[in-house]
PDB file of C-alpha atoms in Angstrom:
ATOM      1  CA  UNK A   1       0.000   0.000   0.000  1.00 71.00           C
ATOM      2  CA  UNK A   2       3.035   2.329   0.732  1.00 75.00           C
ATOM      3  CA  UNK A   3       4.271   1.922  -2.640  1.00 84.00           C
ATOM      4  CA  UNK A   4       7.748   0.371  -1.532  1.00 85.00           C
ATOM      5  CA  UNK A   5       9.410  -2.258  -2.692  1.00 93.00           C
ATOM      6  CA  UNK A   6       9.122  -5.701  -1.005  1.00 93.00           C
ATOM      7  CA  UNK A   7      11.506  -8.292  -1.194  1.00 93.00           C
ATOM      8  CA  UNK A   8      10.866 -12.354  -1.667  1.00 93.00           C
ATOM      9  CA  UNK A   9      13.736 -14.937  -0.769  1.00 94.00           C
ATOM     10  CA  UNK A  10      13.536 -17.798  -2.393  1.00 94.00           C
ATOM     11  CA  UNK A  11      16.240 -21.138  -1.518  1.00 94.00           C
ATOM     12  CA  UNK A  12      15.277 -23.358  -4.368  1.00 93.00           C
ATOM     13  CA  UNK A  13      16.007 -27.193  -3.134  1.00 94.00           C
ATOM     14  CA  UNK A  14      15.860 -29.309  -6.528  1.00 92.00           C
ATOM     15  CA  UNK A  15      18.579 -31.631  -6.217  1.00 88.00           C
ATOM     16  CA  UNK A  16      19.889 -31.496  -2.527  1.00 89.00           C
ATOM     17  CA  UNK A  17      18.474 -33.543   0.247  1.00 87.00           C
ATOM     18  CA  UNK A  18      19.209 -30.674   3.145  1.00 90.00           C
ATOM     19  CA  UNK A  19      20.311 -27.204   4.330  1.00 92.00           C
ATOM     20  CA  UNK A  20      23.984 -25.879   4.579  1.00 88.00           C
ATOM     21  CA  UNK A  21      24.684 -26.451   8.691  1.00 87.00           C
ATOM     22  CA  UNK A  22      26.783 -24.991  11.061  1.00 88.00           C
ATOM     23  CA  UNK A  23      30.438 -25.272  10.343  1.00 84.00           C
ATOM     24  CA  UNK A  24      31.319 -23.297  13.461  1.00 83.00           C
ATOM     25  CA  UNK A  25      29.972 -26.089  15.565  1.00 85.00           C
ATOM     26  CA  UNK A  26      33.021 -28.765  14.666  1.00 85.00           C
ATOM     27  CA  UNK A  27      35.609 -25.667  14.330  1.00 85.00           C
ATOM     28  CA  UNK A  28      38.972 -26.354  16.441  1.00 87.00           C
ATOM     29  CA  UNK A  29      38.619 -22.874  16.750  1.00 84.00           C
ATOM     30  CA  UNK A  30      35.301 -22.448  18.323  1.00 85.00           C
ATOM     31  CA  UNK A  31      35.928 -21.944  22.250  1.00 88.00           C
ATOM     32  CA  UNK A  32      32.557 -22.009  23.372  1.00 89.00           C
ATOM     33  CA  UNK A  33      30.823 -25.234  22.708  1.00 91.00           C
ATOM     34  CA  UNK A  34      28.554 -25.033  25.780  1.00 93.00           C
ATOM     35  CA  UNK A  35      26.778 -22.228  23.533  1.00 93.00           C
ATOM     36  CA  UNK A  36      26.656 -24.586  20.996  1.00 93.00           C
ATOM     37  CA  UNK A  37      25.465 -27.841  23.030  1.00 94.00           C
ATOM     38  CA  UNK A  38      22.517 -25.465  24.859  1.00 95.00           C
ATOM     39  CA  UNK A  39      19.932 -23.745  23.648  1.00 96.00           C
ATOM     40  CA  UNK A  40      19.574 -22.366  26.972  1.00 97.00           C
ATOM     41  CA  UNK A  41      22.861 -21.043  26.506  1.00 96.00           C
ATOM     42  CA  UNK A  42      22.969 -19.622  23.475  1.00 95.00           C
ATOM     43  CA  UNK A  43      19.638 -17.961  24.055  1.00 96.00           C
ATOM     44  CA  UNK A  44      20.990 -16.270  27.383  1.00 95.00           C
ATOM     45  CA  UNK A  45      24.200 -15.175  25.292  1.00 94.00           C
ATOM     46  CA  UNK A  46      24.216 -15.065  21.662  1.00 93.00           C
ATOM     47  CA  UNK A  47      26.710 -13.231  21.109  1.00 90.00           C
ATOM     48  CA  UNK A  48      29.037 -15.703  22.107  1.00 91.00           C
ATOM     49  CA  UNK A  49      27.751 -18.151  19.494  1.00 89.00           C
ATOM     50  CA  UNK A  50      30.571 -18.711  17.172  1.00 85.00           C
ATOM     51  CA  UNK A  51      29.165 -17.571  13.962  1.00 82.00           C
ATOM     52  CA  UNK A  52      29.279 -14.022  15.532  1.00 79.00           C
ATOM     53  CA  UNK A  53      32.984 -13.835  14.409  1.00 72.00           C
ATOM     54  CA  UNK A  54      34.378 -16.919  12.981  1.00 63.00           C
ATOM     55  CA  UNK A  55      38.610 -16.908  13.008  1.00 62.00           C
ATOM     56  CA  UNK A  56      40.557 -15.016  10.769  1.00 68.00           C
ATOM     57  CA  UNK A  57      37.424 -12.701   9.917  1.00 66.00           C
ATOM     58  CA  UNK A  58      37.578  -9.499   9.751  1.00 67.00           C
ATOM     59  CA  UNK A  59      34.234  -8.495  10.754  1.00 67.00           C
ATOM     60  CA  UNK A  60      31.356  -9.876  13.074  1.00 72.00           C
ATOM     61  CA  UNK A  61      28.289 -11.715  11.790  1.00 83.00           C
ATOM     62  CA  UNK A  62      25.525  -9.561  12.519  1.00 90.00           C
ATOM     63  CA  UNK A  63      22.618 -12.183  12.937  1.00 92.00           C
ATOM     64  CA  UNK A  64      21.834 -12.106  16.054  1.00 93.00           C
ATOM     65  CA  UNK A  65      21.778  -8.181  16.488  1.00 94.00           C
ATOM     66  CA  UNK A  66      19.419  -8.023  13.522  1.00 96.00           C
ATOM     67  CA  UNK A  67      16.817 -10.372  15.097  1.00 96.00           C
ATOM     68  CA  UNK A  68      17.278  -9.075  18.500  1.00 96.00           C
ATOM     69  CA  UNK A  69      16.406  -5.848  16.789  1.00 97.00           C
ATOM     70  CA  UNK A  70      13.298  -7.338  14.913  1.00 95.00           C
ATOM     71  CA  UNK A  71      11.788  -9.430  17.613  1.00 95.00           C
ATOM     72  CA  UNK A  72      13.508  -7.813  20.732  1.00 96.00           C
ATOM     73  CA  UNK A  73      15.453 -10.646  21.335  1.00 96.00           C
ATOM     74  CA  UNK A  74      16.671 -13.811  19.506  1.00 96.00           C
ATOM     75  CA  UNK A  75      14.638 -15.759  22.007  1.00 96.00           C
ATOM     76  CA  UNK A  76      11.511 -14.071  20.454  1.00 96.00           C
ATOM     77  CA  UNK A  77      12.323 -14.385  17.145  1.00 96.00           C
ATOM     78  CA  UNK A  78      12.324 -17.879  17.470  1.00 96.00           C
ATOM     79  CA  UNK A  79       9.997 -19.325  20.087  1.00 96.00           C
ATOM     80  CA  UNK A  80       9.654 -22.863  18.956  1.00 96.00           C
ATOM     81  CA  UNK A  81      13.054 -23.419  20.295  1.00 96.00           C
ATOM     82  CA  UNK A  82      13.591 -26.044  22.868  1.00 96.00           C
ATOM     83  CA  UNK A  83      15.601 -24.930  25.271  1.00 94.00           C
ATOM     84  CA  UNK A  84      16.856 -27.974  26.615  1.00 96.00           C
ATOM     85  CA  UNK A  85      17.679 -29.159  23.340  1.00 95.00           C
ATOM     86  CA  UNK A  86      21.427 -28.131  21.263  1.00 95.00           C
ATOM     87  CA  UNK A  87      21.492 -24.548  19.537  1.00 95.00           C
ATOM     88  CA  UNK A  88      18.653 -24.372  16.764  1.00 94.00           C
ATOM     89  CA  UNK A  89      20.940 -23.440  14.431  1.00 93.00           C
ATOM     90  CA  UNK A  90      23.819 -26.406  14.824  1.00 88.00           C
ATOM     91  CA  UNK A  91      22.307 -28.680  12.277  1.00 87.00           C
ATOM     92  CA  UNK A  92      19.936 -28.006   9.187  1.00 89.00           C
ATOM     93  CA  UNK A  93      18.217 -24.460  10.425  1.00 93.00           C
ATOM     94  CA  UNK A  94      21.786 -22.373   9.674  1.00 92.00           C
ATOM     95  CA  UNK A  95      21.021 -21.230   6.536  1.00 93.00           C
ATOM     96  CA  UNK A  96      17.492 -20.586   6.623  1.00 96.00           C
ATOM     97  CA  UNK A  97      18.244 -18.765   9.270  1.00 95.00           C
ATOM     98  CA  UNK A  98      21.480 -17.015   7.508  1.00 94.00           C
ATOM     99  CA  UNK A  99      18.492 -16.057   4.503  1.00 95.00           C
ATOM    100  CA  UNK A 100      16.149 -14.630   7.057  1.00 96.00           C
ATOM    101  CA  UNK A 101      18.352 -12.517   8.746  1.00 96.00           C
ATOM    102  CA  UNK A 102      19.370 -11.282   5.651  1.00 95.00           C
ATOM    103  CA  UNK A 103      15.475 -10.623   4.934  1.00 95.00           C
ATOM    104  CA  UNK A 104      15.311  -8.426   8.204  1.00 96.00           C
ATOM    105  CA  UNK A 105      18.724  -6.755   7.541  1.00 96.00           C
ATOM    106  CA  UNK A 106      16.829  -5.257   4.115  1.00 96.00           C
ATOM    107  CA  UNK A 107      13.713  -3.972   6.538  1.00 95.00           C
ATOM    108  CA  UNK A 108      16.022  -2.867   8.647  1.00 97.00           C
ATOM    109  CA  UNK A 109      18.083  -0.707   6.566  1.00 96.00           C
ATOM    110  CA  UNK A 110      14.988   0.432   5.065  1.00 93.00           C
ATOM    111  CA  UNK A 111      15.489  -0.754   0.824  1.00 93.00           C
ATOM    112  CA  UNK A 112      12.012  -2.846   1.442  1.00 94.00           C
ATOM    113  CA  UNK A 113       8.938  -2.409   3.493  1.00 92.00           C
ATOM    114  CA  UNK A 114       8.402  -6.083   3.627  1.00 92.00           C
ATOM    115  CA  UNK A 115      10.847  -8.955   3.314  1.00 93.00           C
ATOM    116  CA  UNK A 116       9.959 -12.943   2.923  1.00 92.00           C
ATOM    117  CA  UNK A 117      11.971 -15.562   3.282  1.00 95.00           C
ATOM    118  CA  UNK A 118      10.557 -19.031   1.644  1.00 95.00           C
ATOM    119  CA  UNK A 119      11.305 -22.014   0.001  1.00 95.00           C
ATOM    120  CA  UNK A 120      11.107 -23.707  -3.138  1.00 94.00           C
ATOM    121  CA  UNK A 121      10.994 -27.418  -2.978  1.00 93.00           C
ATOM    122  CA  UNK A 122      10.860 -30.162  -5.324  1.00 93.00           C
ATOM    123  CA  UNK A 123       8.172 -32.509  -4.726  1.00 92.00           C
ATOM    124  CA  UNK A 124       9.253 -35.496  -4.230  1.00 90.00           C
ATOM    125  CA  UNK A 125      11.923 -34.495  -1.441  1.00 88.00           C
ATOM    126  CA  UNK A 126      10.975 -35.461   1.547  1.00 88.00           C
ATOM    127  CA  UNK A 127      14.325 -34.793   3.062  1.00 91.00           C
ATOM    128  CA  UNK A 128      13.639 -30.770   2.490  1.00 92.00           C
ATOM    129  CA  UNK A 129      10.375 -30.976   3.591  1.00 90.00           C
ATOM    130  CA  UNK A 130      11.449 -32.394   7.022  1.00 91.00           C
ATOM    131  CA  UNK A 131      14.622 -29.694   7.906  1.00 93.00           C
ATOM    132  CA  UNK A 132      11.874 -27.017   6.187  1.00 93.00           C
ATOM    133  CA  UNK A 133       8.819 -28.481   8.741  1.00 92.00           C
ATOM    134  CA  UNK A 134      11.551 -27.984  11.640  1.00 93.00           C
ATOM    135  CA  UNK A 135      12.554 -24.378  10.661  1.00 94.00           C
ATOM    136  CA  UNK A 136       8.917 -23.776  10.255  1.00 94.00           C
ATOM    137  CA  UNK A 137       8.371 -24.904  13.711  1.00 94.00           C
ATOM    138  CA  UNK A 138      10.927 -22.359  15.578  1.00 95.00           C
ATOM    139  CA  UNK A 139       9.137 -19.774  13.956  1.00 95.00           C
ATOM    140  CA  UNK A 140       6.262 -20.468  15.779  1.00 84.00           C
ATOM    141  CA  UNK A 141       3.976 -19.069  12.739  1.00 84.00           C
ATOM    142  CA  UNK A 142       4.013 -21.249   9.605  1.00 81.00           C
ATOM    143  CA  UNK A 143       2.941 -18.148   7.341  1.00 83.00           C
ATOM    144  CA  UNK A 144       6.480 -16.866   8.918  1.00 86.00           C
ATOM    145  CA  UNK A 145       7.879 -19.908   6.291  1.00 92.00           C
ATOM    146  CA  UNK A 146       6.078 -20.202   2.865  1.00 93.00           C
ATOM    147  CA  UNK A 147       6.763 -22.954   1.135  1.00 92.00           C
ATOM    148  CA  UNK A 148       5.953 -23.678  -2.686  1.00 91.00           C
ATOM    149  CA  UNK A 149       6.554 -26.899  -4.787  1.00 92.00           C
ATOM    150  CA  UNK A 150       8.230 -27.036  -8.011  1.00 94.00           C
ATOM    151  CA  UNK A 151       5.838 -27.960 -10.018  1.00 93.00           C
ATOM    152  CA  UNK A 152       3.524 -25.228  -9.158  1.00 93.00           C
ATOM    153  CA  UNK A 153       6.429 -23.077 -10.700  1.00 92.00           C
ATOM    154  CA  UNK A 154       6.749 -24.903 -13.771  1.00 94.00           C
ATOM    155  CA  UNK A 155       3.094 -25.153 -14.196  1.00 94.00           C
ATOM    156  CA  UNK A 156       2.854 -21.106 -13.912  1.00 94.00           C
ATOM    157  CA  UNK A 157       5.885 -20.967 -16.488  1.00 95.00           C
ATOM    158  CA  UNK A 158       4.286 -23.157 -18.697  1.00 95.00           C
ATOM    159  CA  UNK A 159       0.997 -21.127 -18.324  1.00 97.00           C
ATOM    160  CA  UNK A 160       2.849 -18.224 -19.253  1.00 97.00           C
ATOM    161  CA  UNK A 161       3.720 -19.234 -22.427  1.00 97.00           C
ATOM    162  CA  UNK A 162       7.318 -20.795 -21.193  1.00 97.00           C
ATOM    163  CA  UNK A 163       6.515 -24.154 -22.676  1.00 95.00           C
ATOM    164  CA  UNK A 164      10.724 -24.881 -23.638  1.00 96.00           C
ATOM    165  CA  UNK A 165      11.687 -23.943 -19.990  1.00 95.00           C
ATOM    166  CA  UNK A 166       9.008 -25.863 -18.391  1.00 94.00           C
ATOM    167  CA  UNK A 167       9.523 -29.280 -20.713  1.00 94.00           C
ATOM    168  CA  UNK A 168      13.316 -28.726 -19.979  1.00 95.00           C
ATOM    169  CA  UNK A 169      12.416 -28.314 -15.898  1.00 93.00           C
ATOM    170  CA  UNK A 170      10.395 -31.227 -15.441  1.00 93.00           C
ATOM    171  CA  UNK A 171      12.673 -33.809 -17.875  1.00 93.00           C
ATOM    172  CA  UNK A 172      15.970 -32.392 -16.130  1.00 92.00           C
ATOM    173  CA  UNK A 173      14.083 -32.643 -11.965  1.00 91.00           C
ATOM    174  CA  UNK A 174      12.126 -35.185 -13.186  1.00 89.00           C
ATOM    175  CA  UNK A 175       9.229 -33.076 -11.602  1.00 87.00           C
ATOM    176  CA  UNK A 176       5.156 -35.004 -12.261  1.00 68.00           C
ATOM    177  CA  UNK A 177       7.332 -37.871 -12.968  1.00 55.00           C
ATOM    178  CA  UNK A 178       7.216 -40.828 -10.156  1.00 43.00           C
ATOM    179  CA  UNK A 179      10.024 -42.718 -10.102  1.00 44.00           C
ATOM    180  CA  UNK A 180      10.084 -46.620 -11.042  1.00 41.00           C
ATOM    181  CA  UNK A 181       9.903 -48.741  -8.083  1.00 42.00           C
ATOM    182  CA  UNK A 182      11.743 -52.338  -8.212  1.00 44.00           C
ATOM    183  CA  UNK A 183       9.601 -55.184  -8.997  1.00 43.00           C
ATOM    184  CA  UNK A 184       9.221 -57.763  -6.010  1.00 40.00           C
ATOM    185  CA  UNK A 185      11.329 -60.660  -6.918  1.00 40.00           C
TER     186      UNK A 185
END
């Protein structure tokens, strides 16, 4: 209504079974583990988590400051965290979180009114869907997560008059195409 600009992030999963997690986690360099072994812990002090300034960078990650500034804390931008679990972010949640923040950062610095952070899935991956149905849940609000298939972009291609593109997308992801399953012996 404004008239601004909005933004839409998209990670397109295709071909990969999962999301890019923490590397800062395993890193002989990391010297505060506990942050990364309690949620608790990293929710009481995030700014000890690793990722704030991995070694030999020159700058500090700004994640956390951006969603403490969005939410009022990093606790409240994620409330589905269990706090008596490991950091959220240690395993498959690192870079949809990494592609929010970055959503927030653009709000933040005032290029968009509105920034979205979503997913484009194929299919038939039910790998995706599972690490995208966990980030969903430490949103807390699903909307906060959008997720489309594939096919429902090829089929919108197609029904714009992209018939090459779409033919080429669903022979090269084999999307609307079920796989063959073995015979029984």
């Amino acid at each position: 209504p404004s008239g601004r600009p909005c933004a839409v992030l998209l990670e397109v999963k295709l071909g990969e079974g999962g999301f890019t997690p923490c590397g800062g986690r395993d890193s002989t360099a990391n010297r505060r583990r506990d942050v990364c072994d309690s949620a608790a812990a990293f929710l009481a002090e995030p700014g000890a988590c690793y990722l704030r300034r991995p070694v030999r960078k020159q700058r500090d990650r700004r994640y956390w400051a951006i969603f403490a500034q969005a939410h009022g804390s990093v606790a409240a931008a994620f409330p589905g965290t269990d706090p008596a679990g490991p950091c959220p972010f240690a395993g498959q949640a690192q870079q949809p979180m990494r592609n929010l923040a970055l959503a927030r950062a653009l709000e933040q610095a005032g290029t968009v009114d509105r920034a979205w952070f979503g997913l484009c899935a194929h299919d038939d991956n039910p790998d995706v869907a599972a690490h995208w149905a966990g980030w969903r849940a430490l949103l807390g609000d699903p909307r906060d997560a959008p997720v489309m298939a594939a096919s429902a972009i090829v089929a919108a291609g197609r029904a714009a008059g992209f018939e090459d593109w779409a033919d080429w997308m669903e022979d090269r992801y084999r999307l609307g195409q079920r796989k063959p399953t073995a015979a029984a012996p």
